[in-house]
Amino acid sequence: MIIEERLSANGKKIYYRFIWGRGSSDKMSAGIFTYAKPKSQIEKNHNKESLTILELKRSQLVLDRQSIGTGYIPAHRYKQNFLEFFEEFTKKNVRKGKRHLQCSFNHFKTFIGKKQLAPIEVTEELCQRYRNYLLGKFNGDTPMNYFSEFKRMIRAATKQGYFRINPVDEIKAKAGKKRKLKQHLEVEEYLKLLRTPCLNEEVREGYIVCCYTALRWVDIKLLDWSDIGADTIKTQLIQAKTGEPVVLTMHPVAKAILDKRKARFQGEKPTGKVFKLPAADGANKILTAWVNIAGIDKYITWSSARLSFSILLQDERVDSATVALLLGHTSTRYVEITYKRHRPKDQEAVIAKLPSPEKMEPPPEVIFK
């Protein structure tokens, strides 16, 4: 590998590039320059240090080329700060609509509490403590989902030579304590909200659209007019099989709201975000006030819209596979575990279905005489 010098047009600087063949792909700019005629000690020092870096870069490129096909990874390819590897892995493996990996990285940084983490510090004991940290901080499937992504990252690091033995291999991802069951809206409560005004019309209409489409908070917050078709909504969720976004058919109520908002553009093509919503915390506070005004004595949050959507469809005997598809899931697992009715709407009506003496022959007074 040779280093080629090229004088700048004004003759003041010398630029360098590496050449290891005759093809156009066998040349690479070094990104380094020196002064052709240094006039000060600062410029002389610059030239000296630049030439040292130039030789170091050439040495690293030679090692990279010599290691091709050997399975050996040169030391300069490793990140001395393991947090940098985790961050780089997160950026390369991000999936639209999937936040578990990014959240796992964010919480790992908080858990570590420092900016530098050497790979040798990532031990089985540290990984065990991180899992316990997640279990103590979150409920439900969240700690399991975050730790599973952490394990995926560690597996990749092990394959790249950061660890001789996978430090997290024998630590299982576990679900946290089951949180209090979320409350949902019934049919009559849907109608109450439709009839009740709200202090913030953006929140009111955005929430109603979620109730009729099962969009998550992040979906409705980011919903753009480019995602809206004649009768469909393109979501942020990506289908694993096709790699395409999940497209939902709009209910007439949701379509009416969007048509009304579209009319504000007076015939011009609507652009930008569909709803101008506040932060999640503020939106939920407005939602709580609206629910109270409607006379609904329940703790309803934004995620209740998605749960209500699923439960009411299942009440109408819609099969789990169809409900899962409408929720953007690839399997019925979450429909059967999370997005289902956990308690009957009317316990008295359900119990009344049990055998009753009044329905029996002979009459009850004869049976119990």
PDB file of C-alpha atoms in Angstrom, residues 11-252:
ATOM      1  CA  GLY A  11       0.315  25.183  -3.685  1.00  0.00           C
ATOM      2  CA  LYS A  12      -0.053  25.768   0.063  1.00  0.00           C
ATOM      3  CA  LYS A  13      -1.180  22.312   1.228  1.00  0.00           C
ATOM      4  CA  ILE A  14      -0.431  18.671   0.447  1.00  0.00           C
ATOM      5  CA  TYR A  15      -3.294  16.141   0.518  1.00  0.00           C
ATOM      6  CA  TYR A  16      -2.828  12.370   0.825  1.00  0.00           C
ATOM      7  CA  ARG A  17      -4.619   9.218  -0.249  1.00  0.00           C
ATOM      8  CA  PHE A  18      -3.974   5.486   0.077  1.00  0.00           C
ATOM      9  CA  ILE A  19      -3.588   3.309  -3.036  1.00  0.00           C
ATOM     10  CA  TRP A  20      -3.449  -0.492  -3.020  1.00  0.00           C
ATOM     11  CA  GLY A  21      -4.478  -1.321  -6.584  1.00  0.00           C
ATOM     12  CA  ARG A  22      -5.309   0.061 -10.001  1.00  0.00           C
ATOM     13  CA  GLY A  23      -9.105   0.064  -9.699  1.00  0.00           C
ATOM     14  CA  SER A  24     -11.114   3.103  -8.674  1.00  0.00           C
ATOM     15  CA  SER A  25     -12.248   1.215  -5.557  1.00  0.00           C
ATOM     16  CA  ASP A  26      -8.608   0.607  -4.583  1.00  0.00           C
ATOM     17  CA  LYS A  27      -8.032   4.220  -3.618  1.00  0.00           C
ATOM     18  CA  MET A  28      -9.130   6.099  -0.525  1.00  0.00           C
ATOM     19  CA  SER A  29      -8.627   9.627   0.718  1.00  0.00           C
ATOM     20  CA  ALA A  30      -6.658   9.772   3.964  1.00  0.00           C
ATOM     21  CA  GLY A  31      -8.518  12.886   5.138  1.00  0.00           C
ATOM     22  CA  ILE A  32      -5.192  14.417   6.162  1.00  0.00           C
ATOM     23  CA  PHE A  33      -3.185  17.364   4.876  1.00  0.00           C
ATOM     24  CA  THR A  34       0.173  18.995   5.667  1.00  0.00           C
ATOM     25  CA  TYR A  35       1.514  22.459   4.915  1.00  0.00           C
ATOM     26  CA  ALA A  36       3.773  22.476   1.829  1.00  0.00           C
ATOM     27  CA  LYS A  37       5.977  25.214   3.279  1.00  0.00           C
ATOM     28  CA  PRO A  38       5.359  25.532   7.032  1.00  0.00           C
ATOM     29  CA  LYS A  39       5.942  29.095   8.206  1.00  0.00           C
ATOM     30  CA  SER A  40       5.559  28.718  11.954  1.00  0.00           C
ATOM     31  CA  GLN A  41       6.272  26.239  14.717  1.00  0.00           C
ATOM     32  CA  ILE A  42       2.547  25.489  14.926  1.00  0.00           C
ATOM     33  CA  GLU A  43       2.459  24.468  11.254  1.00  0.00           C
ATOM     34  CA  LYS A  44       5.642  22.387  11.696  1.00  0.00           C
ATOM     35  CA  ASN A  45       4.063  20.585  14.686  1.00  0.00           C
ATOM     36  CA  HIS A  46       0.892  20.063  12.638  1.00  0.00           C
ATOM     37  CA  ASN A  47       2.907  18.424   9.841  1.00  0.00           C
ATOM     38  CA  LYS A  48       4.762  16.163  12.272  1.00  0.00           C
ATOM     39  CA  GLU A  49       1.595  14.910  13.995  1.00  0.00           C
ATOM     40  CA  SER A  50      -0.314  14.572  10.697  1.00  0.00           C
ATOM     41  CA  LEU A  51       2.406  12.328   9.227  1.00  0.00           C
ATOM     42  CA  THR A  52       2.333  10.180  12.370  1.00  0.00           C
ATOM     43  CA  ILE A  53      -1.453   9.766  12.060  1.00  0.00           C
ATOM     44  CA  LEU A  54      -1.035   9.038   8.331  1.00  0.00           C
ATOM     45  CA  GLU A  55       1.318   6.138   9.054  1.00  0.00           C
ATOM     46  CA  LEU A  56      -1.032   4.837  11.763  1.00  0.00           C
ATOM     47  CA  LYS A  57      -3.974   4.867   9.348  1.00  0.00           C
ATOM     48  CA  ARG A  58      -1.929   3.042   6.715  1.00  0.00           C
ATOM     49  CA  SER A  59      -0.941   0.404   9.258  1.00  0.00           C
ATOM     50  CA  GLN A  60      -4.598  -0.093  10.268  1.00  0.00           C
ATOM     51  CA  LEU A  61      -5.697  -0.452   6.647  1.00  0.00           C
ATOM     52  CA  VAL A  62      -2.970  -3.031   6.010  1.00  0.00           C
ATOM     53  CA  LEU A  63      -4.120  -5.019   9.069  1.00  0.00           C
ATOM     54  CA  ASP A  64      -7.743  -4.819   7.908  1.00  0.00           C
ATOM     55  CA  ARG A  65      -6.854  -6.226   4.499  1.00  0.00           C
ATOM     56  CA  GLN A  66      -4.593  -8.937   5.876  1.00  0.00           C
ATOM     57  CA  SER A  67      -7.277 -10.129   8.309  1.00  0.00           C
ATOM     58  CA  ILE A  68      -9.927 -10.661   5.594  1.00  0.00           C
ATOM     59  CA  GLY A  69     -11.057 -14.280   5.633  1.00  0.00           C
ATOM     60  CA  THR A  70      -9.109 -15.166   8.785  1.00  0.00           C
ATOM     61  CA  GLY A  71     -11.781 -14.496  11.426  1.00  0.00           C
ATOM     62  CA  TYR A  72      -9.274 -12.321  13.256  1.00  0.00           C
ATOM     63  CA  ILE A  73     -10.374  -8.790  14.189  1.00  0.00           C
ATOM     64  CA  PRO A  74      -7.606  -6.183  14.582  1.00  0.00           C
ATOM     65  CA  ALA A  75      -7.530  -4.456  17.960  1.00  0.00           C
ATOM     66  CA  HIS A  76      -8.243  -1.003  16.465  1.00  0.00           C
ATOM     67  CA  ARG A  77     -11.669  -2.280  15.412  1.00  0.00           C
ATOM     68  CA  TYR A  78     -12.761  -2.667  19.033  1.00  0.00           C
ATOM     69  CA  LYS A  79     -14.470   0.090  20.998  1.00  0.00           C
ATOM     70  CA  GLN A  80     -12.590   0.824  24.217  1.00  0.00           C
ATOM     71  CA  ASN A  81     -15.828   2.273  25.607  1.00  0.00           C
ATOM     72  CA  PHE A  82     -18.450  -0.494  25.445  1.00  0.00           C
ATOM     73  CA  LEU A  83     -21.238   2.099  25.620  1.00  0.00           C
ATOM     74  CA  GLU A  84     -20.097   3.267  22.176  1.00  0.00           C
ATOM     75  CA  PHE A  85     -20.497  -0.282  20.828  1.00  0.00           C
ATOM     76  CA  PHE A  86     -23.997  -0.522  22.358  1.00  0.00           C
ATOM     77  CA  GLU A  87     -24.937   2.851  20.862  1.00  0.00           C
ATOM     78  CA  GLU A  88     -23.594   1.927  17.430  1.00  0.00           C
ATOM     79  CA  PHE A  89     -25.413  -1.422  17.550  1.00  0.00           C
ATOM     80  CA  THR A  90     -28.639   0.387  18.457  1.00  0.00           C
ATOM     81  CA  LYS A  91     -28.350   2.809  15.529  1.00  0.00           C
ATOM     82  CA  LYS A  92     -27.616   0.020  13.046  1.00  0.00           C
ATOM     83  CA  ASN A  93     -30.440  -2.215  14.252  1.00  0.00           C
ATOM     84  CA  VAL A  94     -33.191   0.326  14.859  1.00  0.00           C
ATOM     85  CA  ARG A  95     -36.583  -0.691  13.494  1.00  0.00           C
ATOM     86  CA  LYS A  96     -39.324   1.809  12.819  1.00  0.00           C
ATOM     87  CA  GLY A  97     -42.077   1.521  15.404  1.00  0.00           C
ATOM     88  CA  LYS A  98     -39.950  -0.736  17.653  1.00  0.00           C
ATOM     89  CA  ARG A  99     -38.461   1.067  20.652  1.00  0.00           C
ATOM     90  CA  HIS A 100     -37.296  -1.770  22.902  1.00  0.00           C
ATOM     91  CA  LEU A 101     -33.651  -1.672  21.784  1.00  0.00           C
ATOM     92  CA  GLN A 102     -33.353   2.117  22.062  1.00  0.00           C
ATOM     93  CA  CYS A 103     -35.063   2.090  25.473  1.00  0.00           C
ATOM     94  CA  SER A 104     -32.793  -0.718  26.658  1.00  0.00           C
ATOM     95  CA  PHE A 105     -29.732   1.340  25.714  1.00  0.00           C
ATOM     96  CA  ASN A 106     -31.113   4.472  27.409  1.00  0.00           C
ATOM     97  CA  HIS A 107     -31.863   2.627  30.646  1.00  0.00           C
ATOM     98  CA  PHE A 108     -28.514   0.802  30.581  1.00  0.00           C
ATOM     99  CA  LYS A 109     -26.738   4.177  30.493  1.00  0.00           C
ATOM    100  CA  THR A 110     -28.833   5.317  33.464  1.00  0.00           C
ATOM    101  CA  PHE A 111     -28.107   2.056  35.288  1.00  0.00           C
ATOM    102  CA  ILE A 112     -24.333   2.339  34.691  1.00  0.00           C
ATOM    103  CA  GLY A 113     -24.259   5.981  35.756  1.00  0.00           C
ATOM    104  CA  LYS A 114     -21.008   6.820  33.959  1.00  0.00           C
ATOM    105  CA  LYS A 115     -19.829   7.731  30.471  1.00  0.00           C
ATOM    106  CA  GLN A 116     -17.064   5.131  30.136  1.00  0.00           C
ATOM    107  CA  LEU A 117     -17.468   1.356  30.424  1.00  0.00           C
ATOM    108  CA  ALA A 118     -14.622  -0.972  29.466  1.00  0.00           C
ATOM    109  CA  PRO A 119     -15.661  -4.307  27.882  1.00  0.00           C
ATOM    110  CA  ILE A 120     -13.879  -6.154  30.715  1.00  0.00           C
ATOM    111  CA  GLU A 121     -16.360  -4.580  33.143  1.00  0.00           C
ATOM    112  CA  VAL A 122     -19.331  -6.231  31.383  1.00  0.00           C
ATOM    113  CA  THR A 123     -19.498  -9.360  33.533  1.00  0.00           C
ATOM    114  CA  GLU A 124     -22.259 -11.849  34.264  1.00  0.00           C
ATOM    115  CA  GLU A 125     -22.751 -10.165  37.631  1.00  0.00           C
ATOM    116  CA  LEU A 126     -23.221  -6.742  35.970  1.00  0.00           C
ATOM    117  CA  CYS A 127     -25.738  -8.187  33.500  1.00  0.00           C
ATOM    118  CA  GLN A 128     -27.615  -9.834  36.363  1.00  0.00           C
ATOM    119  CA  ARG A 129     -27.802  -6.498  38.193  1.00  0.00           C
ATOM    120  CA  TYR A 130     -29.077  -4.775  35.046  1.00  0.00           C
ATOM    121  CA  ARG A 131     -31.870  -7.337  34.728  1.00  0.00           C
ATOM    122  CA  ASN A 132     -32.802  -6.800  38.394  1.00  0.00           C
ATOM    123  CA  TYR A 133     -32.745  -3.037  37.781  1.00  0.00           C
ATOM    124  CA  LEU A 134     -35.271  -3.450  34.968  1.00  0.00           C
ATOM    125  CA  LEU A 135     -37.448  -5.784  37.052  1.00  0.00           C
ATOM    126  CA  GLY A 136     -37.486  -3.256  39.877  1.00  0.00           C
ATOM    127  CA  LYS A 137     -38.319  -0.332  37.605  1.00  0.00           C
ATOM    128  CA  PHE A 138     -40.947  -1.796  35.253  1.00  0.00           C
ATOM    129  CA  ASN A 139     -43.935  -4.118  35.364  1.00  0.00           C
ATOM    130  CA  GLY A 140     -45.442  -6.543  32.889  1.00  0.00           C
ATOM    131  CA  ASP A 141     -43.472  -7.583  29.797  1.00  0.00           C
ATOM    132  CA  THR A 142     -41.383  -4.385  29.622  1.00  0.00           C
ATOM    133  CA  PRO A 143     -38.328  -5.649  31.578  1.00  0.00           C
ATOM    134  CA  MET A 144     -38.363  -8.889  29.567  1.00  0.00           C
ATOM    135  CA  ASN A 145     -38.522  -7.018  26.249  1.00  0.00           C
ATOM    136  CA  TYR A 146     -35.731  -4.590  27.199  1.00  0.00           C
ATOM    137  CA  PHE A 147     -33.444  -7.307  28.555  1.00  0.00           C
ATOM    138  CA  SER A 148     -34.032  -9.523  25.494  1.00  0.00           C
ATOM    139  CA  GLU A 149     -32.704  -6.705  23.289  1.00  0.00           C
ATOM    140  CA  PHE A 150     -29.747  -6.302  25.652  1.00  0.00           C
ATOM    141  CA  LYS A 151     -28.994 -10.015  25.277  1.00  0.00           C
ATOM    142  CA  ARG A 152     -29.173  -9.691  21.488  1.00  0.00           C
ATOM    143  CA  MET A 153     -26.589  -6.912  21.617  1.00  0.00           C
ATOM    144  CA  ILE A 154     -24.280  -8.934  23.892  1.00  0.00           C
ATOM    145  CA  ARG A 155     -24.509 -11.934  21.554  1.00  0.00           C
ATOM    146  CA  ALA A 156     -23.378  -9.722  18.672  1.00  0.00           C
ATOM    147  CA  ALA A 157     -20.508  -8.336  20.772  1.00  0.00           C
ATOM    148  CA  THR A 158     -19.415 -11.869  21.698  1.00  0.00           C
ATOM    149  CA  LYS A 159     -19.325 -12.903  18.036  1.00  0.00           C
ATOM    150  CA  GLN A 160     -17.159  -9.863  17.294  1.00  0.00           C
ATOM    151  CA  GLY A 161     -14.644 -10.936  19.919  1.00  0.00           C
ATOM    152  CA  TYR A 162     -15.418  -8.587  22.813  1.00  0.00           C
ATOM    153  CA  PHE A 163     -16.051 -11.564  25.117  1.00  0.00           C
ATOM    154  CA  ARG A 164     -14.574 -15.046  25.138  1.00  0.00           C
ATOM    155  CA  ILE A 165     -17.724 -16.366  26.844  1.00  0.00           C
ATOM    156  CA  ASN A 166     -21.125 -14.688  26.517  1.00  0.00           C
ATOM    157  CA  PRO A 167     -21.649 -13.072  29.968  1.00  0.00           C
ATOM    158  CA  VAL A 168     -25.431 -13.033  29.652  1.00  0.00           C
ATOM    159  CA  ASP A 169     -25.972 -16.458  28.098  1.00  0.00           C
ATOM    160  CA  GLU A 170     -27.306 -18.108  31.272  1.00  0.00           C
ATOM    161  CA  ILE A 171     -29.398 -15.145  32.457  1.00  0.00           C
ATOM    162  CA  LYS A 172     -33.017 -15.413  31.360  1.00  0.00           C
ATOM    163  CA  ALA A 173     -35.160 -12.435  30.454  1.00  0.00           C
ATOM    164  CA  LYS A 174     -38.057 -12.289  32.897  1.00  0.00           C
ATOM    165  CA  ALA A 175     -41.364 -10.457  32.941  1.00  0.00           C
ATOM    166  CA  GLY A 176     -42.010  -8.138  35.858  1.00  0.00           C
ATOM    167  CA  LYS A 177     -44.831  -8.060  38.339  1.00  0.00           C
ATOM    168  CA  LYS A 178     -48.193  -7.879  36.660  1.00  0.00           C
ATOM    169  CA  ARG A 179     -49.473  -4.359  36.964  1.00  0.00           C
ATOM    170  CA  LYS A 180     -53.013  -3.442  37.887  1.00  0.00           C
ATOM    171  CA  LEU A 181     -55.379  -4.336  35.073  1.00  0.00           C
ATOM    172  CA  LYS A 182     -56.042  -1.374  32.814  1.00  0.00           C
ATOM    173  CA  GLN A 183     -59.575  -0.117  32.529  1.00  0.00           C
ATOM    174  CA  HIS A 184     -61.294   0.203  29.194  1.00  0.00           C
ATOM    175  CA  LEU A 185     -64.334   1.862  27.672  1.00  0.00           C
ATOM    176  CA  GLU A 186     -67.614   0.082  27.014  1.00  0.00           C
ATOM    177  CA  VAL A 187     -69.945   0.810  24.089  1.00  0.00           C
ATOM    178  CA  GLU A 188     -72.093   3.304  26.007  1.00  0.00           C
ATOM    179  CA  GLU A 189     -68.959   5.083  27.231  1.00  0.00           C
ATOM    180  CA  TYR A 190     -67.714   5.457  23.653  1.00  0.00           C
ATOM    181  CA  LEU A 191     -70.994   7.234  22.906  1.00  0.00           C
ATOM    182  CA  LYS A 192     -70.696   9.444  26.010  1.00  0.00           C
ATOM    183  CA  LEU A 193     -67.285  10.688  24.867  1.00  0.00           C
ATOM    184  CA  LEU A 194     -68.590  11.372  21.375  1.00  0.00           C
ATOM    185  CA  ARG A 195     -71.328  13.575  22.855  1.00  0.00           C
ATOM    186  CA  THR A 196     -69.116  15.351  25.426  1.00  0.00           C
ATOM    187  CA  PRO A 197     -67.079  18.464  24.541  1.00  0.00           C
ATOM    188  CA  CYS A 198     -63.442  18.739  25.653  1.00  0.00           C
ATOM    189  CA  LEU A 199     -61.281  21.733  26.534  1.00  0.00           C
ATOM    190  CA  ASN A 200     -58.744  20.627  23.926  1.00  0.00           C
ATOM    191  CA  GLU A 201     -60.266  19.624  20.587  1.00  0.00           C
ATOM    192  CA  GLU A 202     -56.943  18.189  19.347  1.00  0.00           C
ATOM    193  CA  VAL A 203     -56.881  15.723  22.244  1.00  0.00           C
ATOM    194  CA  ARG A 204     -60.584  14.897  21.886  1.00  0.00           C
ATOM    195  CA  GLU A 205     -60.460  14.135  18.169  1.00  0.00           C
ATOM    196  CA  GLY A 206     -57.064  12.421  18.368  1.00  0.00           C
ATOM    197  CA  TYR A 207     -58.298  10.110  21.130  1.00  0.00           C
ATOM    198  CA  ILE A 208     -61.523   9.262  19.316  1.00  0.00           C
ATOM    199  CA  VAL A 209     -59.511   8.327  16.216  1.00  0.00           C
ATOM    200  CA  CYS A 210     -57.395   6.022  18.422  1.00  0.00           C
ATOM    201  CA  CYS A 211     -60.552   4.424  19.845  1.00  0.00           C
ATOM    202  CA  TYR A 212     -61.683   3.536  16.318  1.00  0.00           C
ATOM    203  CA  THR A 213     -58.309   2.553  14.818  1.00  0.00           C
ATOM    204  CA  ALA A 214     -56.259   1.178  17.784  1.00  0.00           C
ATOM    205  CA  LEU A 215     -53.429   3.598  17.030  1.00  0.00           C
ATOM    206  CA  ARG A 216     -50.927   4.000  19.855  1.00  0.00           C
ATOM    207  CA  TRP A 217     -49.982   7.361  21.330  1.00  0.00           C
ATOM    208  CA  VAL A 218     -46.732   7.403  19.323  1.00  0.00           C
ATOM    209  CA  ASP A 219     -48.712   6.659  16.128  1.00  0.00           C
ATOM    210  CA  ILE A 220     -51.262   9.433  16.564  1.00  0.00           C
ATOM    211  CA  LYS A 221     -48.594  11.897  17.733  1.00  0.00           C
ATOM    212  CA  LEU A 222     -46.532  11.312  14.575  1.00  0.00           C
ATOM    213  CA  LEU A 223     -49.467  10.781  12.198  1.00  0.00           C
ATOM    214  CA  ASP A 224     -48.812  12.781   9.045  1.00  0.00           C
ATOM    215  CA  TRP A 225     -51.228  13.687   6.273  1.00  0.00           C
ATOM    216  CA  SER A 226     -49.031  11.659   3.926  1.00  0.00           C
ATOM    217  CA  ASP A 227     -50.103   8.568   5.932  1.00  0.00           C
ATOM    218  CA  ILE A 228     -53.803   9.175   5.227  1.00  0.00           C
ATOM    219  CA  GLY A 229     -55.431   7.549   2.206  1.00  0.00           C
ATOM    220  CA  ALA A 230     -59.008   7.765   0.987  1.00  0.00           C
ATOM    221  CA  ASP A 231     -60.192   5.166   3.490  1.00  0.00           C
ATOM    222  CA  THR A 232     -56.964   3.980   5.118  1.00  0.00           C
ATOM    223  CA  ILE A 233     -54.274   4.990   7.595  1.00  0.00           C
ATOM    224  CA  LYS A 234     -50.630   3.928   7.230  1.00  0.00           C
ATOM    225  CA  THR A 235     -49.140   3.330  10.687  1.00  0.00           C
ATOM    226  CA  GLN A 236     -45.586   3.422  12.048  1.00  0.00           C
ATOM    227  CA  LEU A 237     -45.721  -0.365  12.561  1.00  0.00           C
ATOM    228  CA  ILE A 238     -43.774  -2.468  10.057  1.00  0.00           C
ATOM    229  CA  GLN A 239     -44.966  -5.932   9.046  1.00  0.00           C
ATOM    230  CA  ALA A 240     -42.195  -8.446   9.716  1.00  0.00           C
ATOM    231  CA  LYS A 241     -43.123 -10.618   6.722  1.00  0.00           C
ATOM    232  CA  THR A 242     -43.422  -7.939   4.040  1.00  0.00           C
ATOM    233  CA  GLY A 243     -41.334  -5.123   5.531  1.00  0.00           C
ATOM    234  CA  GLU A 244     -44.195  -2.762   4.681  1.00  0.00           C
ATOM    235  CA  PRO A 245     -46.146  -0.507   7.094  1.00  0.00           C
ATOM    236  CA  VAL A 246     -49.392  -1.834   8.590  1.00  0.00           C
ATOM    237  CA  VAL A 247     -52.332  -0.196   6.791  1.00  0.00           C
ATOM    238  CA  LEU A 248     -55.647   0.132   8.646  1.00  0.00           C
ATOM    239  CA  THR A 249     -59.103   0.613   7.177  1.00  0.00           C
ATOM    240  CA  MET A 250     -60.840   3.608   8.743  1.00  0.00           C
ATOM    241  CA  HIS A 251     -64.100   3.385  10.678  1.00  0.00           C
ATOM    242  CA  PRO A 252     -66.682   5.983   9.517  1.00  0.00           C
TER     243      PRO A 252
END
